[in-house]
Amino acid sequence: MFGVLITADGSVLKAYSGQICGRSDWEGYVPAVFDYLQPDGFFKRHEAEIVSLHEAGQPTRERSAALQRWLFSKFMLCSPQGERRSVRDVFADWAEANHSKQVVPPGGTGECCAPKLLHYANRHKMIPVALTEFWYGASPKGEIRHHGMTYQPCQGKCQPILPFLLGGRLPELLASRPASNPVTQLKVLYEDEWLIAVDKPAGMLSVPGKRDNYCAEKILHSQLSPLTSHLSPLFLKMVHRLDMDTSGVILAAKTPEMYKAMQRMFSLHEEVQKEYVALLSPPSSIRHHTSSIFHLPSDIVAGRISLPLSADFYNRPRQIVDYEGGKEAVTDYEFLSHQGGALAVRLKPLTGRTHQLRIHCAHPDGLGMPILGDPLYGSEPADRMYLHATSLTFVHPVTGQKVTIESPLPFEVYCTTRHQCDAPE
């Protein structure tokens, strides 16, 4: 990752995360907060001793932890007011204030672009005006990064120390995104005595978040409360979730018993069939095709993706492809059309992992084409993330009847054949 910081006096500072070719002192870039890479320095000498002990089969855990603590005590950050504090102390104070269980900084804390740039600016009494970080080169094996795309500072390593480097101000880019057009009523797609389904718009949380209570569950509760008997409080809980940037069908239970029954059903996956439609950012070879509708070769019209996923622990809510420790994630797909520089695809998840569809579309081992407008895994911006939950099918726990709930697409898709367009009008 590379970063650029512009200061009030017009200076342009540059930095890179970690090291390049084992060095953190390349000319033209701000130096490391603390350079521990000297071959004969304290860190490298003790690191070599630990490696030797490990190769000899001796325990090294305590030595490694002690060396890491020493290292973080040497990373002295500078605030805009000139205060100097170690990464270890700044991180611990943030953890206590935010009730975080992660009280020890992860390895690499303080070595990313943003902390380097802000620390350097503060030391030289420069006033930061604008900062950006962007990825250069090929994506790591498990992650999804696009060459030239900008990314927010990571939450696990950078977010706890950025407020200190910014004089207590949390940058707007790390704050929760407010809804551009707050919605007070949700369209009801299905309702009976036990269940209700609504059409969630893009940009709205499904359930209350850590910093934001504006969500579909709260809005629906307020929407139904005036219609409910005053003899008993209204019970309403979402039985599943859609990502904030995803629109479409979302289901809520009206009774505790139905909530438990539907939770069990969703946990089994095979008892619930979900369908989505997405617009993908295709490779340039397809994007630059002259026709507004492009018939894909038959060998890639449909198929199945199986890529195991796990959480990117220090960069939540991002997920990564993890072939060793990830959980099984399977998606069936069917391409619908090519239109105006985007590919339309129908997606049927057979498991319910976080960000499953988004990663299965974007990762090179999946479709290799991110969903248009995806703020986490996408390659180009758009007015929204073009992923919509079109239908939800299950057998009703009480009536025993098959229920299919459908939501019309909020964006146009031109299908190559009529049977592919049988999604709800």
PDB file of N, CA, C and O in Angstrom, residues 193-217:
ATOM      1  N   GLU A 193     -49.615 -13.797   9.905  1.00  0.00           N
ATOM      2  CA  GLU A 193     -49.705 -13.664  11.350  1.00  0.00           C
ATOM      3  C   GLU A 193     -48.353 -13.797  12.045  1.00  0.00           C
ATOM      4  O   GLU A 193     -48.161 -13.285  13.152  1.00  0.00           O
ATOM      5  N   TRP A 194     -47.408 -14.469  11.381  1.00  0.00           N
ATOM      6  CA  TRP A 194     -46.140 -14.804  12.026  1.00  0.00           C
ATOM      7  C   TRP A 194     -44.920 -14.130  11.406  1.00  0.00           C
ATOM      8  O   TRP A 194     -43.894 -13.996  12.057  1.00  0.00           O
ATOM      9  N   LEU A 195     -45.018 -13.751  10.131  1.00  0.00           N
ATOM     10  CA  LEU A 195     -43.865 -13.248   9.403  1.00  0.00           C
ATOM     11  C   LEU A 195     -44.207 -11.993   8.624  1.00  0.00           C
ATOM     12  O   LEU A 195     -45.368 -11.775   8.253  1.00  0.00           O
ATOM     13  N   ILE A 196     -43.190 -11.191   8.350  1.00  0.00           N
ATOM     14  CA  ILE A 196     -43.350 -10.039   7.459  1.00  0.00           C
ATOM     15  C   ILE A 196     -42.028  -9.831   6.712  1.00  0.00           C
ATOM     16  O   ILE A 196     -40.951  -9.933   7.298  1.00  0.00           O
ATOM     17  N   ALA A 197     -42.121  -9.589   5.425  1.00  0.00           N
ATOM     18  CA  ALA A 197     -40.951  -9.333   4.594  1.00  0.00           C
ATOM     19  C   ALA A 197     -41.082  -7.955   3.961  1.00  0.00           C
ATOM     20  O   ALA A 197     -42.173  -7.548   3.545  1.00  0.00           O
ATOM     21  N   VAL A 198     -39.972  -7.241   3.894  1.00  0.00           N
ATOM     22  CA  VAL A 198     -39.979  -5.894   3.319  1.00  0.00           C
ATOM     23  C   VAL A 198     -38.863  -5.766   2.294  1.00  0.00           C
ATOM     24  O   VAL A 198     -37.983  -6.627   2.178  1.00  0.00           O
ATOM     25  N   ASP A 199     -38.903  -4.671   1.556  1.00  0.00           N
ATOM     26  CA  ASP A 199     -37.907  -4.360   0.529  1.00  0.00           C
ATOM     27  C   ASP A 199     -36.902  -3.380   1.124  1.00  0.00           C
ATOM     28  O   ASP A 199     -37.200  -2.199   1.290  1.00  0.00           O
ATOM     29  N   LYS A 200     -35.719  -3.871   1.476  1.00  0.00           N
ATOM     30  CA  LYS A 200     -34.705  -2.998   2.080  1.00  0.00           C
ATOM     31  C   LYS A 200     -33.953  -2.239   1.001  1.00  0.00           C
ATOM     32  O   LYS A 200     -33.450  -2.832   0.046  1.00  0.00           O
ATOM     33  N   PRO A 201     -33.840  -0.924   1.120  1.00  0.00           N
ATOM     34  CA  PRO A 201     -33.061  -0.168   0.134  1.00  0.00           C
ATOM     35  C   PRO A 201     -31.558  -0.295   0.380  1.00  0.00           C
ATOM     36  O   PRO A 201     -31.123  -0.615   1.490  1.00  0.00           O
ATOM     37  N   ALA A 202     -30.774  -0.045  -0.642  1.00  0.00           N
ATOM     38  CA  ALA A 202     -29.322  -0.026  -0.489  1.00  0.00           C
ATOM     39  C   ALA A 202     -28.925   1.142   0.408  1.00  0.00           C
ATOM     40  O   ALA A 202     -29.567   2.196   0.407  1.00  0.00           O
ATOM     41  N   GLY A 203     -27.879   0.959   1.219  1.00  0.00           N
ATOM     42  CA  GLY A 203     -27.401   2.008   2.097  1.00  0.00           C
ATOM     43  C   GLY A 203     -28.019   1.990   3.476  1.00  0.00           C
ATOM     44  O   GLY A 203     -27.758   2.895   4.279  1.00  0.00           O
ATOM     45  N   MET A 204     -28.809   0.949   3.792  1.00  0.00           N
ATOM     46  CA  MET A 204     -29.461   0.855   5.096  1.00  0.00           C
ATOM     47  C   MET A 204     -29.027  -0.433   5.787  1.00  0.00           C
ATOM     48  O   MET A 204     -28.988  -1.505   5.183  1.00  0.00           O
ATOM     49  N   LEU A 205     -28.672  -0.328   7.071  1.00  0.00           N
ATOM     50  CA  LEU A 205     -28.364  -1.510   7.851  1.00  0.00           C
ATOM     51  C   LEU A 205     -29.598  -2.384   8.018  1.00  0.00           C
ATOM     52  O   LEU A 205     -30.730  -1.878   8.025  1.00  0.00           O
ATOM     53  N   SER A 206     -29.399  -3.677   8.187  1.00  0.00           N
ATOM     54  CA  SER A 206     -30.523  -4.579   8.451  1.00  0.00           C
ATOM     55  C   SER A 206     -30.956  -4.493   9.907  1.00  0.00           C
ATOM     56  O   SER A 206     -32.147  -4.458  10.218  1.00  0.00           O
ATOM     57  N   VAL A 207     -29.988  -4.481  10.816  1.00  0.00           N
ATOM     58  CA  VAL A 207     -30.233  -4.405  12.259  1.00  0.00           C
ATOM     59  C   VAL A 207     -29.329  -3.322  12.834  1.00  0.00           C
ATOM     60  O   VAL A 207     -28.388  -2.867  12.170  1.00  0.00           O
ATOM     61  N   PRO A 208     -29.579  -2.877  14.075  1.00  0.00           N
ATOM     62  CA  PRO A 208     -28.748  -1.807  14.644  1.00  0.00           C
ATOM     63  C   PRO A 208     -27.271  -2.176  14.657  1.00  0.00           C
ATOM     64  O   PRO A 208     -26.887  -3.316  14.921  1.00  0.00           O
ATOM     65  N   GLY A 209     -26.415  -1.186  14.336  1.00  0.00           N
ATOM     66  CA  GLY A 209     -24.974  -1.383  14.355  1.00  0.00           C
ATOM     67  C   GLY A 209     -24.364  -0.790  15.611  1.00  0.00           C
ATOM     68  O   GLY A 209     -25.073  -0.273  16.485  1.00  0.00           O
ATOM     69  N   LYS A 210     -23.029  -0.833  15.695  1.00  0.00           N
ATOM     70  CA  LYS A 210     -22.344  -0.311  16.870  1.00  0.00           C
ATOM     71  C   LYS A 210     -22.510   1.192  17.011  1.00  0.00           C
ATOM     72  O   LYS A 210     -22.616   1.723  18.108  1.00  0.00           O
ATOM     73  N   ARG A 211     -22.544   1.893  15.867  1.00  0.00           N
ATOM     74  CA  ARG A 211     -22.607   3.356  15.922  1.00  0.00           C
ATOM     75  C   ARG A 211     -23.904   3.910  15.332  1.00  0.00           C
ATOM     76  O   ARG A 211     -24.119   5.113  15.362  1.00  0.00           O
ATOM     77  N   ASP A 212     -24.737   3.047  14.771  1.00  0.00           N
ATOM     78  CA  ASP A 212     -25.889   3.548  14.023  1.00  0.00           C
ATOM     79  C   ASP A 212     -27.109   2.667  14.285  1.00  0.00           C
ATOM     80  O   ASP A 212     -27.062   1.453  14.081  1.00  0.00           O
ATOM     81  N   ASN A 213     -28.198   3.276  14.759  1.00  0.00           N
ATOM     82  CA  ASN A 213     -29.438   2.546  14.995  1.00  0.00           C
ATOM     83  C   ASN A 213     -30.432   2.697  13.849  1.00  0.00           C
ATOM     84  O   ASN A 213     -31.527   2.130  13.899  1.00  0.00           O
ATOM     85  N   TYR A 214     -30.055   3.477  12.822  1.00  0.00           N
ATOM     86  CA  TYR A 214     -30.929   3.644  11.668  1.00  0.00           C
ATOM     87  C   TYR A 214     -30.853   2.372  10.835  1.00  0.00           C
ATOM     88  O   TYR A 214     -29.848   2.100  10.183  1.00  0.00           O
ATOM     89  N   CYS A 215     -31.913   1.560  10.873  1.00  0.00           N
ATOM     90  CA  CYS A 215     -31.861   0.259  10.221  1.00  0.00           C
ATOM     91  C   CYS A 215     -33.269  -0.212   9.880  1.00  0.00           C
ATOM     92  O   CYS A 215     -34.275   0.342  10.349  1.00  0.00           O
ATOM     93  N   ALA A 216     -33.336  -1.252   9.056  1.00  0.00           N
ATOM     94  CA  ALA A 216     -34.628  -1.785   8.606  1.00  0.00           C
ATOM     95  C   ALA A 216     -35.448  -2.306   9.775  1.00  0.00           C
ATOM     96  O   ALA A 216     -36.669  -2.122   9.816  1.00  0.00           O
ATOM     97  N   GLU A 217     -34.815  -2.959  10.729  1.00  0.00           N
ATOM     98  CA  GLU A 217     -35.561  -3.519  11.865  1.00  0.00           C
ATOM     99  C   GLU A 217     -36.248  -2.428  12.682  1.00  0.00           C
ATOM    100  O   GLU A 217     -37.424  -2.556  13.041  1.00  0.00           O
TER     101      GLU A 217
END
